[in-house]
Every structure is written in structure tokens, then in C-alpha cells.
Tab-separated table of C-alpha atoms and ligand atoms in Angstrom:
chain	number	residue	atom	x	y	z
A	1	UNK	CA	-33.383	80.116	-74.773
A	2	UNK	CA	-34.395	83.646	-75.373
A	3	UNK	CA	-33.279	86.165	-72.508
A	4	UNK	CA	-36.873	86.800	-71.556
A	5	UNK	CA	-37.837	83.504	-70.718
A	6	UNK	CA	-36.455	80.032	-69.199
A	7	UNK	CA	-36.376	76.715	-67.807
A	8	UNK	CA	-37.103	76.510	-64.322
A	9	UNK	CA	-38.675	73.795	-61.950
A	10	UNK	CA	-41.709	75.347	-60.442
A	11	UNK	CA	-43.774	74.123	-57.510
A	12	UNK	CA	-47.538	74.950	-57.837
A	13	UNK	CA	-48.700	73.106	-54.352
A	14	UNK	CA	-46.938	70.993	-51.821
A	15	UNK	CA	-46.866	67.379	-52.037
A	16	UNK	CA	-44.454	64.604	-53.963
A	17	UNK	CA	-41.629	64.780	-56.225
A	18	UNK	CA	-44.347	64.607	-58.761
A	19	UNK	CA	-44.849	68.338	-57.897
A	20	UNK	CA	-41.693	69.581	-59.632
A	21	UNK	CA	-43.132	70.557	-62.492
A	22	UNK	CA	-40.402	71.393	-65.559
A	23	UNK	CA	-42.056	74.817	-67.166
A	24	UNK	CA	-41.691	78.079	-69.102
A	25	UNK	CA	-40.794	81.221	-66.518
A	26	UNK	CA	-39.202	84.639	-66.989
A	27	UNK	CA	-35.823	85.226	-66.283
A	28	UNK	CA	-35.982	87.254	-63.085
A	29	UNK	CA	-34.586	90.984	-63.161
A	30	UNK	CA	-32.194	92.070	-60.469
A	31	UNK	CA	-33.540	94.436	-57.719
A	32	UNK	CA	-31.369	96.898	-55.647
A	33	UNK	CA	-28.636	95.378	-54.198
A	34	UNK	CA	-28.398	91.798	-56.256
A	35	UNK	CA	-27.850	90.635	-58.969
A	36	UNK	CA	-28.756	88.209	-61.573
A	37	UNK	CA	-26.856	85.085	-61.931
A	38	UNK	CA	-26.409	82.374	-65.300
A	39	UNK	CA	-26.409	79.281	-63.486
A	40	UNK	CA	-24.150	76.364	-64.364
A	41	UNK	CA	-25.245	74.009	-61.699
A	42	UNK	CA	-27.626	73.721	-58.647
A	43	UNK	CA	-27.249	71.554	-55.709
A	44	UNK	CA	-30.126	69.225	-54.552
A	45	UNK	CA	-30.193	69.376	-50.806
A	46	UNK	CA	-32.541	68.093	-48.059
A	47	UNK	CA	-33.947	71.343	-47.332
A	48	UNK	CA	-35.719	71.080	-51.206
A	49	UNK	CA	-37.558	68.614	-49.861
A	50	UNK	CA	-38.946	70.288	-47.120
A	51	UNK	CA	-39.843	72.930	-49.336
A	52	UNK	CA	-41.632	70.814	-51.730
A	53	UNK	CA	-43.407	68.779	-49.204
A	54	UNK	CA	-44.647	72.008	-46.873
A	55	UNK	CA	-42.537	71.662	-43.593
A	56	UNK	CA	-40.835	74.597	-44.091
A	57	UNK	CA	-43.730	76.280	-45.982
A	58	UNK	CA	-42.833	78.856	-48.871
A	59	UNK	CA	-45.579	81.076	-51.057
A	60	UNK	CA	-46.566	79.910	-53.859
A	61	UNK	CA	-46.057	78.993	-56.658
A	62	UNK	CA	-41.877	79.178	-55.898
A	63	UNK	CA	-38.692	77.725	-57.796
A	64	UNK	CA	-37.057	75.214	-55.217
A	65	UNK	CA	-33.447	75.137	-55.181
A	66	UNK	CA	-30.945	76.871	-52.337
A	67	UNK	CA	-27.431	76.766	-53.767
A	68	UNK	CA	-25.413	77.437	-57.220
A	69	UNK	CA	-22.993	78.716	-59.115
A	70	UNK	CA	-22.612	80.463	-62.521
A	71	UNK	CA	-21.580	83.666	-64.440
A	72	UNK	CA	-22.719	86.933	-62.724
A	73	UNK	CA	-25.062	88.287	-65.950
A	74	UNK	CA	-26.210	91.582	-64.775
A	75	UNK	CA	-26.176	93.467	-61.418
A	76	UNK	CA	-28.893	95.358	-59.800
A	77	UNK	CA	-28.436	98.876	-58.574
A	78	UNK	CA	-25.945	99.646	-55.715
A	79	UNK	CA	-23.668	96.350	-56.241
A	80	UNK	CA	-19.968	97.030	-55.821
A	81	UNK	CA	-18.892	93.813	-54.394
A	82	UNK	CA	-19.411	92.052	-58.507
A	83	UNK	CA	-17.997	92.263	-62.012
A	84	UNK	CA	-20.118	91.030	-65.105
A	85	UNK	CA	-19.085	87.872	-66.326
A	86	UNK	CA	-17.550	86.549	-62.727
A	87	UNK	CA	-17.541	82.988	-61.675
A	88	UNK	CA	-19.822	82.698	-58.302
A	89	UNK	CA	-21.254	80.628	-55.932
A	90	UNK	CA	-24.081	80.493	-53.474
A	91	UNK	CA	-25.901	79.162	-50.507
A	92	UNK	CA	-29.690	79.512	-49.164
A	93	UNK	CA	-30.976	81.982	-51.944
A	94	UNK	CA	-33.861	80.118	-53.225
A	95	UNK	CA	-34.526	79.652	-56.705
A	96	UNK	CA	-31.546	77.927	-57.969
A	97	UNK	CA	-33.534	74.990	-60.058
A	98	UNK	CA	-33.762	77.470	-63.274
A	99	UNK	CA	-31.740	78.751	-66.145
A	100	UNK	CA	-31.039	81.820	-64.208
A	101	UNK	CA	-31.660	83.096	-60.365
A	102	UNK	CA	-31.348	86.442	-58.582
A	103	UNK	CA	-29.043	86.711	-55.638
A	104	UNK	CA	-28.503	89.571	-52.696
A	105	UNK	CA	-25.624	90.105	-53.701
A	106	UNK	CA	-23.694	89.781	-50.497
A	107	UNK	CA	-24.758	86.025	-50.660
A	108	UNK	CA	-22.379	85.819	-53.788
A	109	UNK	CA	-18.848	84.911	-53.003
A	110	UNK	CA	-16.207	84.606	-55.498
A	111	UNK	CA	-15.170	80.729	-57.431
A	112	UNK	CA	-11.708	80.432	-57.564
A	113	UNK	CA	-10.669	80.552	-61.378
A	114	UNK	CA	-9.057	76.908	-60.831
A	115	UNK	CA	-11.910	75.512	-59.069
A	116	UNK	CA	-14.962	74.245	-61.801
A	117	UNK	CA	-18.040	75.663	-61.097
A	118	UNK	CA	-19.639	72.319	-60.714
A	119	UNK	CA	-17.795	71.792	-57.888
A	120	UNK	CA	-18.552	74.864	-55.834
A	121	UNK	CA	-22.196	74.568	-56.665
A	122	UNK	CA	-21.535	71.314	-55.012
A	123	UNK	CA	-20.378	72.216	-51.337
A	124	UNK	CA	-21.723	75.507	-51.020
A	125	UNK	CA	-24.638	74.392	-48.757
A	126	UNK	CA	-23.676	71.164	-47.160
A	127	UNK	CA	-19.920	72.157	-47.107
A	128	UNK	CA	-20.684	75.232	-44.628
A	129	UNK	CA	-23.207	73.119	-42.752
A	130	UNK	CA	-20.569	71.042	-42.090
A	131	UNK	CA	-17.881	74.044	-41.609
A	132	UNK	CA	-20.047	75.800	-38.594
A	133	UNK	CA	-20.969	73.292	-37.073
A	134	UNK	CA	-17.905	71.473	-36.244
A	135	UNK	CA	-15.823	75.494	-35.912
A	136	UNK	CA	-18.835	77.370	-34.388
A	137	UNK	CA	-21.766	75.825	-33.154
A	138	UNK	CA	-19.508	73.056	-30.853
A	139	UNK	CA	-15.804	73.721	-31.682
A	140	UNK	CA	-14.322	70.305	-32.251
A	141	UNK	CA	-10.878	70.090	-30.501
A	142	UNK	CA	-8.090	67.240	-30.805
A	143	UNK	CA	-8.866	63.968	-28.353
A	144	UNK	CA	-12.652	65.268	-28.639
A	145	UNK	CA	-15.780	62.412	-29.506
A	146	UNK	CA	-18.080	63.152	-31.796
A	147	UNK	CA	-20.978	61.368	-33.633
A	148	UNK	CA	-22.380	62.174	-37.073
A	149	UNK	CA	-25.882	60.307	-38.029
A	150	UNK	CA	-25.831	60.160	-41.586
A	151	UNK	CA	-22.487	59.660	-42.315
A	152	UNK	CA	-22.881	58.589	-45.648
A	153	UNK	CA	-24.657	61.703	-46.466
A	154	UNK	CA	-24.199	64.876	-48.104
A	155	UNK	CA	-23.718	66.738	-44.630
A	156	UNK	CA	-22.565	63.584	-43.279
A	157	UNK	CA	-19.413	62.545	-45.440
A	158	UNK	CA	-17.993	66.376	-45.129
A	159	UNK	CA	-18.503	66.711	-41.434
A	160	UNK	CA	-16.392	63.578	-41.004
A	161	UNK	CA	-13.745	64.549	-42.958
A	162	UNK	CA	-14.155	68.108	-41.355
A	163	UNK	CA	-13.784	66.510	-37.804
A	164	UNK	CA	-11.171	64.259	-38.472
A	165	UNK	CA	-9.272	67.514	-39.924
A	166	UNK	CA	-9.934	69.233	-36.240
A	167	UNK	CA	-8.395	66.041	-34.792
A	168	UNK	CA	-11.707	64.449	-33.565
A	169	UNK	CA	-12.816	60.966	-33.001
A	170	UNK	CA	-15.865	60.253	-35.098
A	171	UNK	CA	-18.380	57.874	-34.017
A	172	UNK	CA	-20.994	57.324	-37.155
A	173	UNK	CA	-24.324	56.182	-38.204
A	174	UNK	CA	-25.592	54.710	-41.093
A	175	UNK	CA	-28.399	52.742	-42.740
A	176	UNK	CA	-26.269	51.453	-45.407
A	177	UNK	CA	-24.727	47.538	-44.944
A	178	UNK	CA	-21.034	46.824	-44.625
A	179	UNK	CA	-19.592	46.695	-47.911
A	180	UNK	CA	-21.868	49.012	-49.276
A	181	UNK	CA	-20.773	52.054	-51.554
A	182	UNK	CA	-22.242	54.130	-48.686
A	183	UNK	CA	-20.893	52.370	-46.190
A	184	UNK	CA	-17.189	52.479	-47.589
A	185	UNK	CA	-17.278	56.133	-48.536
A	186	UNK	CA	-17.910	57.008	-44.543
A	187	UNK	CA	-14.831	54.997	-44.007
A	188	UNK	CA	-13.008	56.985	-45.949
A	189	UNK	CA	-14.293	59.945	-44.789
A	190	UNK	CA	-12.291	58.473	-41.543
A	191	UNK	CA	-15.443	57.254	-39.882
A	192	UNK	CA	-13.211	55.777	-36.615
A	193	UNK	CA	-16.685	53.805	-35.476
A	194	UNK	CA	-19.667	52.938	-37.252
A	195	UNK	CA	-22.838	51.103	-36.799
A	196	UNK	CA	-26.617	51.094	-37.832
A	197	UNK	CA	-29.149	52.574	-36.190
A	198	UNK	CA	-30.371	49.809	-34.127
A	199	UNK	CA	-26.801	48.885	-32.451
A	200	UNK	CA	-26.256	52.348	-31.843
A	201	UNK	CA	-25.124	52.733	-28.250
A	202	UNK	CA	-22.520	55.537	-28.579
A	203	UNK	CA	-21.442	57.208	-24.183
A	204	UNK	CA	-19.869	59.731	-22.859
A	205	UNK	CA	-19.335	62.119	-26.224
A	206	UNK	CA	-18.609	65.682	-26.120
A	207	UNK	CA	-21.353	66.257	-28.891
A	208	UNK	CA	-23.868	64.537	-30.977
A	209	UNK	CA	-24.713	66.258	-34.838
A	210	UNK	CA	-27.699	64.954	-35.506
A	211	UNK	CA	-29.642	65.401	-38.876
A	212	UNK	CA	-31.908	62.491	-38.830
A	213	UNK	CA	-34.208	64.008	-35.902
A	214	UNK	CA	-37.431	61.883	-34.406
A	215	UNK	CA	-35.968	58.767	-35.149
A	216	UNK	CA	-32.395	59.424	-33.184
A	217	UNK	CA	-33.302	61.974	-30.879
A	218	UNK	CA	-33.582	59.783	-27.572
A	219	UNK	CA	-30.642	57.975	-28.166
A	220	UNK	CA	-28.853	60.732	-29.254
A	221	UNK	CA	-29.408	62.649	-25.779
A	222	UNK	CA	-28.334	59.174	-24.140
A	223	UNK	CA	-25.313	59.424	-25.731
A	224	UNK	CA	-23.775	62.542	-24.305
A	225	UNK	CA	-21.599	63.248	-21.658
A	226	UNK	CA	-22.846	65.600	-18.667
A	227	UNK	CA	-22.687	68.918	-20.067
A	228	UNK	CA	-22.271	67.531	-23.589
A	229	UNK	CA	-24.006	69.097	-26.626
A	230	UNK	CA	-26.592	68.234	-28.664
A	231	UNK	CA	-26.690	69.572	-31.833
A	232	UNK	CA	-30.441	68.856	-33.281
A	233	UNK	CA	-30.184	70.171	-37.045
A	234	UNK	CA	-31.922	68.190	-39.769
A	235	UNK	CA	-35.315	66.346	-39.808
A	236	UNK	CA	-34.937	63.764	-42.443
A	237	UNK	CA	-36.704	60.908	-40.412
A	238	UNK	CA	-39.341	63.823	-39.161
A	239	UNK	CA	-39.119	66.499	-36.940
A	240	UNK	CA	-37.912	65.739	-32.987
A	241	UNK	CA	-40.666	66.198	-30.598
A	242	UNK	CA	-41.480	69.282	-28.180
A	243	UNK	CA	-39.556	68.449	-25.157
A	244	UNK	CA	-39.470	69.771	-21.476
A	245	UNK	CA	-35.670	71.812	-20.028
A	246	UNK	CA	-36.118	69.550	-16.941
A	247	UNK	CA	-35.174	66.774	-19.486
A	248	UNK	CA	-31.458	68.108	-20.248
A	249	UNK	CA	-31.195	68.302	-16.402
A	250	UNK	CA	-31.605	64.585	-16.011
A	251	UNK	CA	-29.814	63.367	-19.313
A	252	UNK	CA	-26.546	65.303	-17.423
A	253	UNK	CA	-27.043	69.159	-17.666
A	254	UNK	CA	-26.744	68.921	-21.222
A	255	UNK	CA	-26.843	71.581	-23.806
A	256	UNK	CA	-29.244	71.605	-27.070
A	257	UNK	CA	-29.202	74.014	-29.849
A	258	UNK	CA	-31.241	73.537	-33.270
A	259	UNK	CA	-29.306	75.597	-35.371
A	260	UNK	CA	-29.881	76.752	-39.330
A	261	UNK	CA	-26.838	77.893	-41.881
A	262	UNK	CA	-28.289	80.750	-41.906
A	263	UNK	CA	-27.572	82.013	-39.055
A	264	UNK	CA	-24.478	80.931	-38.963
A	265	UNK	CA	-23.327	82.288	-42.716
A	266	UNK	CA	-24.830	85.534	-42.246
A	267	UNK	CA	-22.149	88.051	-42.761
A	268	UNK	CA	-20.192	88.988	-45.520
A	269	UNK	CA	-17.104	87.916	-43.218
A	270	UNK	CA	-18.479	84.632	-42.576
A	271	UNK	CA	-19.504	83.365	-45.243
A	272	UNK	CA	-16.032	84.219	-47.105
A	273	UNK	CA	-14.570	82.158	-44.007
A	274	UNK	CA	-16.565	79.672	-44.373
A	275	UNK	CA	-16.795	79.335	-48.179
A	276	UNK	CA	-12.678	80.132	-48.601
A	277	UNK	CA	-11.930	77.272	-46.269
A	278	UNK	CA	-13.831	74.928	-48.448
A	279	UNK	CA	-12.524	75.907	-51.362
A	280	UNK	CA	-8.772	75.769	-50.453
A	281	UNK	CA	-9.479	72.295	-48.843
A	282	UNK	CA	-10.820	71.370	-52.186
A	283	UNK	CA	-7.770	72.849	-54.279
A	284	UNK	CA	-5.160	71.336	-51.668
A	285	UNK	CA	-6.647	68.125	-51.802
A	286	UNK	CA	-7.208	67.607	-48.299
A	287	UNK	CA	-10.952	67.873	-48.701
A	288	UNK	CA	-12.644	65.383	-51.349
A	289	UNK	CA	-16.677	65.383	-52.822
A	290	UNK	CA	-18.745	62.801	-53.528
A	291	UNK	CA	-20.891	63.642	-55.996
A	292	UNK	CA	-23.422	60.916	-56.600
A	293	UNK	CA	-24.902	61.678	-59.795
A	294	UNK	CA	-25.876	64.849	-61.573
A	295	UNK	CA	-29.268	64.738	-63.329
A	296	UNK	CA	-30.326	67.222	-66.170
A	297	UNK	CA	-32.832	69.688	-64.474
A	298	UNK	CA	-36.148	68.197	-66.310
A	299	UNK	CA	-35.500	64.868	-64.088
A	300	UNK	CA	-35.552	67.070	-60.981
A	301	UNK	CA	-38.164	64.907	-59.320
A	302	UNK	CA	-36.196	61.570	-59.833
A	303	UNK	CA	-33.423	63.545	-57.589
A	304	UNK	CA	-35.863	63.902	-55.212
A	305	UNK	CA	-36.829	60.747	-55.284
A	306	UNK	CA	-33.604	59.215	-54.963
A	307	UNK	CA	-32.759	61.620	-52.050
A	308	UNK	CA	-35.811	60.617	-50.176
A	309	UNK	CA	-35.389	56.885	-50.667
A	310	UNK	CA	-31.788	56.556	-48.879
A	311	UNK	CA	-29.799	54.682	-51.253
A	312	UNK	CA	-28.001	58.045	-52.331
A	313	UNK	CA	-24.377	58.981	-50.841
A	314	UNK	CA	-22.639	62.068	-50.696
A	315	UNK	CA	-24.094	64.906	-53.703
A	316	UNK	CA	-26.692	65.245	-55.945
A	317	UNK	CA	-26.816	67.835	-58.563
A	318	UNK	CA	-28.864	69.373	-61.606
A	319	UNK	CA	-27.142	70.622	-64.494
A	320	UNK	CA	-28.647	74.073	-65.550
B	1	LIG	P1	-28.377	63.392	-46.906
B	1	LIG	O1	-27.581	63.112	-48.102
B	1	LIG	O2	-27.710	63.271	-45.574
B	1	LIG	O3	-29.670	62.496	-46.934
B	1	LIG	C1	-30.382	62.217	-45.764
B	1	LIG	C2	-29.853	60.938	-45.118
B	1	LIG	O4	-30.486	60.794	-43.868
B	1	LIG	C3	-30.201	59.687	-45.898
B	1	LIG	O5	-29.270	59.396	-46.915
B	1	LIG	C4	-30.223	58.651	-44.810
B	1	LIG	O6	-28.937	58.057	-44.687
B	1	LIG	C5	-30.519	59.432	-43.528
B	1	LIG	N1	-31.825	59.069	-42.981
B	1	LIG	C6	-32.027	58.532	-41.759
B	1	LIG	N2	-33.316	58.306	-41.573
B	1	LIG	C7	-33.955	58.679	-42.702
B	1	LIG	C8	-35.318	58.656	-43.109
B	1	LIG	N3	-36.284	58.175	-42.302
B	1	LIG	N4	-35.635	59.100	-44.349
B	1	LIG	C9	-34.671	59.585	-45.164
B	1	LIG	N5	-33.362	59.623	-44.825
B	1	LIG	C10	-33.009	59.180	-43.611
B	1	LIG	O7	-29.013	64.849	-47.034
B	1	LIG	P2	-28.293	66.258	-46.842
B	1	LIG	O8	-26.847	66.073	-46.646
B	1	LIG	O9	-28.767	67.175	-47.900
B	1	LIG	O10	-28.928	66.772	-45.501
B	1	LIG	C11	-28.763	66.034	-44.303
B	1	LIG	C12	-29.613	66.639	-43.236
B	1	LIG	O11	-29.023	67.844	-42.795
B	1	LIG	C13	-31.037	66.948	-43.625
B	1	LIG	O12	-31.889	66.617	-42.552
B	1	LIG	C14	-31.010	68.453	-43.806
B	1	LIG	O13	-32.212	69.052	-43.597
B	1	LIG	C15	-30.004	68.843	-42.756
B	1	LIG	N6	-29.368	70.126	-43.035
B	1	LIG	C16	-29.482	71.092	-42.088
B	1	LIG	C17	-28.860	72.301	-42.256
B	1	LIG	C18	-28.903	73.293	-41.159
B	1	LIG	O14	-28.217	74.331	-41.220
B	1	LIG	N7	-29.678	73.066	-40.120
B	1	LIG	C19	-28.156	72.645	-43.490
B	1	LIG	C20	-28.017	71.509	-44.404
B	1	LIG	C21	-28.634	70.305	-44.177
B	1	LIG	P3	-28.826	56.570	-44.084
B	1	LIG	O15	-29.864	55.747	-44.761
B	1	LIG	O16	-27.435	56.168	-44.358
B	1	LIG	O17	-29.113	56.740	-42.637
């Protein structure tokens, strides 16, 4: 690969996985202020599929992808904050299903030289989802209930561990059968109760994270103690509804919130929070990945496939 051009995924019009389409691009040139990165690896997340599919529409045509890590290869004007040649890692910069991407530079924090850069890549995105919303958007506290839909997830398995680290109970959900690799990987993310989502009858929790959206919503809200939380913030079963305030008066004065990483990683100082944390956990060993499978970046759509169909656990990942 020449330094003009690369390998990227492109997306030409919204649709199925089929629209991935493995192609020829130019290797993008640093503006002001970021820089350009040589990526190792790129995280598959949920939001990709959105992309791909239209709910969260993008111009087009656009390279899907919002998290990696790699060697820093050349820096726009103005950046301080890099050196040429430094391991990084990043979250919600899109792009990151190509050779290389470019990266505000203030999205680009620092890989510890122990940690690989496989493994950053890896938690970037659903590591900090997990991170604010169980430290900012509902603090978890010791003796505190929680439930995480999706347990078995990518979100899903580091939330639990997250919560069980802030002393919570965990109740979780999951389609995947008892004895299942899914299903045994939420135990040991310390999963304290578990069910599918037909026997799910979870009361009286402080706060319910819920990724999964139409399909959990009601029973979700029935879940929660009076001025208990929910915490709406993933549509992977379809987006919840329109619903009326008077509602959250009757289910108990409850609270909802439908919040977005990047809101919540959207300072220099936060995102280094966030992002350290994860990292140390990761190095101290009191924080463990799953990472499913890693497919070469010409079989993006079979990621997406496998994402979509449910069977997956934990990561996916394309190596650059
Ligand atoms: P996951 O690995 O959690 O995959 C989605 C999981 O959702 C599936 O494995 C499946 O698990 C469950 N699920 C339940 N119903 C359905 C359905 N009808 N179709 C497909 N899957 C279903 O993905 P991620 O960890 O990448 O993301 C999880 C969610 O979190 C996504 O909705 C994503 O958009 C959201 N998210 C939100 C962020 C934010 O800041 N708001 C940031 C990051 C992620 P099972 O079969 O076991 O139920």
C-alpha cells in the first residue's frame, strides 16, 4: 500500500451488510487541529450498524467505523498534545474501517506502552459506555440494584463487571440459553441474577441500563423503584416509542435520560478519566475483554452480520 491510497470499507447507500463495500480510497490528510492516524485495529460496534442501515443517517458515501488505535503518522497544524510515531486510541471519530483515519486530535488519548494496541482499540467505545454510565449518568453505589439487558454483550459484559466493581447488585438479561458461551461469560462478569427476556420481572431497582430499546422498554419502566432511573441508551431491538411525562408520574416519579458517549466523553479531562480507568483495570487485571473474534477488514460485512444475528458475545474487531 502506497501512501496515497488505501483499503477502506466504504458505504455508497444505506441498506445490509452487503453495503460494506471493500474499495480503493485516499489516505485522508490531516486538517488543523488533528491528525492522521496508522490504524492497527478498529472496533465493530452497534452504532456501525445504525450507520449502515440509515437510523442515524450520515452523508454519503462515508467510511463506517467509530473507534481505533494505531501509530500517530502525521499531525495537522496546531497539535501539541501528539508525537509522531505514538501509540493511540480512540472513540466516536468515524472512519476507523480503513488503513488509515484522521482524528481531532483531542479525541486521541495515549496507549499505555504495556497495553497492545488491539486491546485498546477494543474497549475504547463500549468500555466508556460502560464507564459513564455506571460513574456519571446514575452513580452506582454499594447495596444499589441494577439491571443490564444485554449482558452478554459488548456494553453488556463490561457494565457488569463495572457495577460489580462499584459494589452493585446486577440483575441481567439475556437471549442466550443456560449453558451457553454467552450465557456463562455474563456469569462471570458477576451477573448476581439472570433470566431471558420473557421471565423478566425484575422490582424495585434503583436503575435500569437498557440498550435493547422497543422490545424492553415497558418492562423496563415496570421495573423501577419510585424515583428510580431509567437509562434508555441503545436501540438494538428498534428504537423506544414517543412517550408522554405524565407516564413517569404514574410508573413512580421516575427519571429517564437517553444519553450518547458523546456527551459524556467530551472533554479532554474526561475522556483521559474515562479511558485511564479502563486501561489500568485492564493492566491490573481486575477488568477482563471478551473479544469474540477479529475478522480481516475485507469480511467487514460478515461482522455485521454476526453482530446483527445475536449469537455474538462480548467484542468484535477488524484487523487493519
Ligand atoms: P452488543 O454486543 O450488546 O449486541 C447487541 C445485543 O443486543 C445482542 O447481542 C443481543 O443480545 C441484544 N439484543 C436484544 N434484542 C435484540 C434484537 N432484536 N436484535 C439484535 N440484538 C438484540 O452490541 P454493543 O455492545 O456494541 O452495543 C449494545 C447497545 O448499546 C447497542 O444498542 C448500542 O447502540 C448501544 N450503545 C450506546 C451507546 C451510547 O452512548 N448511547 C454507546 C455504545 C453502545 P441477547 O441476544 O443476548 O439479548
Amino acid at each position: 500500500m502506497d501512501k496515497e491510497h488505501m483499503k477502506a470499507i466504504q458505504v455508497f447507500e444505506t441498506g445490509g451488510a452487503e453495503k460494506l463495500v471493500y474499495s480503493d480510497k485516499d489516505v485522508p490528510q490531516p486538517a488543523s487541529g488533528q491528525a492522521l492516524v496508522k490504524l492497527t485495529a478498529s472496533g465493530v460496534n452497534y452504532i456501525d450498524v445504525y450507520h449502515r442501515t440509515g437510523l442515524y443517517p450520515q452523508p454519503m458515501p462515508f467510511t463506517p467505523g467509530m473507534e481505533g488505535a494505531g501509530i500517530v503518522e502525521a499531525l495537522g497544524e496546531g497539535v501539541t498534545n501528539l508525537e509522531i510515531g505514538q501509540k493511540v486510541a480512540y472513540a466516536m471519530a468515524i472512519g476507523s474501517y480503513a488503513d488509515y483515519a484522521v482524528v481531532p486530535s483531542w479525541q486521541l488519548v495515549p496507549v499505555p506502552d504495556l497495553l497492545a494496541l488491539e486491546t485498546a482499540a477494543a474497549v475504547m467505545l463500549q468500555g466508556m459506555t460502560a464507564h459513564y454510565l455506571a460513574h456519571s449518568t446514575f452513580k452506582l453505589e454499594p447495596g444499589m440494584t441494577c439491571v443490564v439487558h444485554a449482558c452478554g454483550g459488548g456494553v453488556g459484559l463490561l457494565l457488569t463487571q463495572i457495577a460489580k466493581k462499584l459494589g452493585a447488585m446486577v440483575i441481567g438479561t439475556t437471549s442466550a440459553a443456560p449453558g451457553s458461551a454467552k450465557y456463562e461469560l455474563a456469569l462471570k462478569a458477576g451477573v448476581d441474577v439472570i433470566s431471558n427476556y420473557e421471565d423478566f420481572n425484575a422490582k424495585g431497582v434503583h436503575v435500569v441500563y437498557d440498550s435493547v430499546g422497543a422490545t424492553t422498554f415497558e418492562a423496563s419502566l415496570n421495573a423501577l423503584r419510585p424515583r428510580g432511573m431509567m437509562v434508555t441508551y441503545g436501540n438494538a431491538s428498534g428504537p423506544v416509542p414517543d412517550i408522554s411525562p405524565l407516564k413517569l408520574a404514574q410508573k413512580g416519579s421516575i427519571f429517564l435520560t437517553r444519553p450518547t458517549l458523546g456527551h459524556y466523553a467530551a472533554t479532554r479531562e474526561e475522556l483521559i478519566w474515562r479511558s485511564g480507568d479502563l486501561f489500568e483495570w485492564l493492566q491490573d487485571g481486575s477488568l477482563w475483554l471478551h473479544v469474540e473474534k477479529t475478522y480481516p477488514m475485507s469480511d467487514a460485512s460478515e461482522a455485521h452480520r454476526d453482530l446483527e444475528s445475536r449469537k455474538t458475545s462480548g467484542k468484535l474487531m477488524l484487523k487493519n
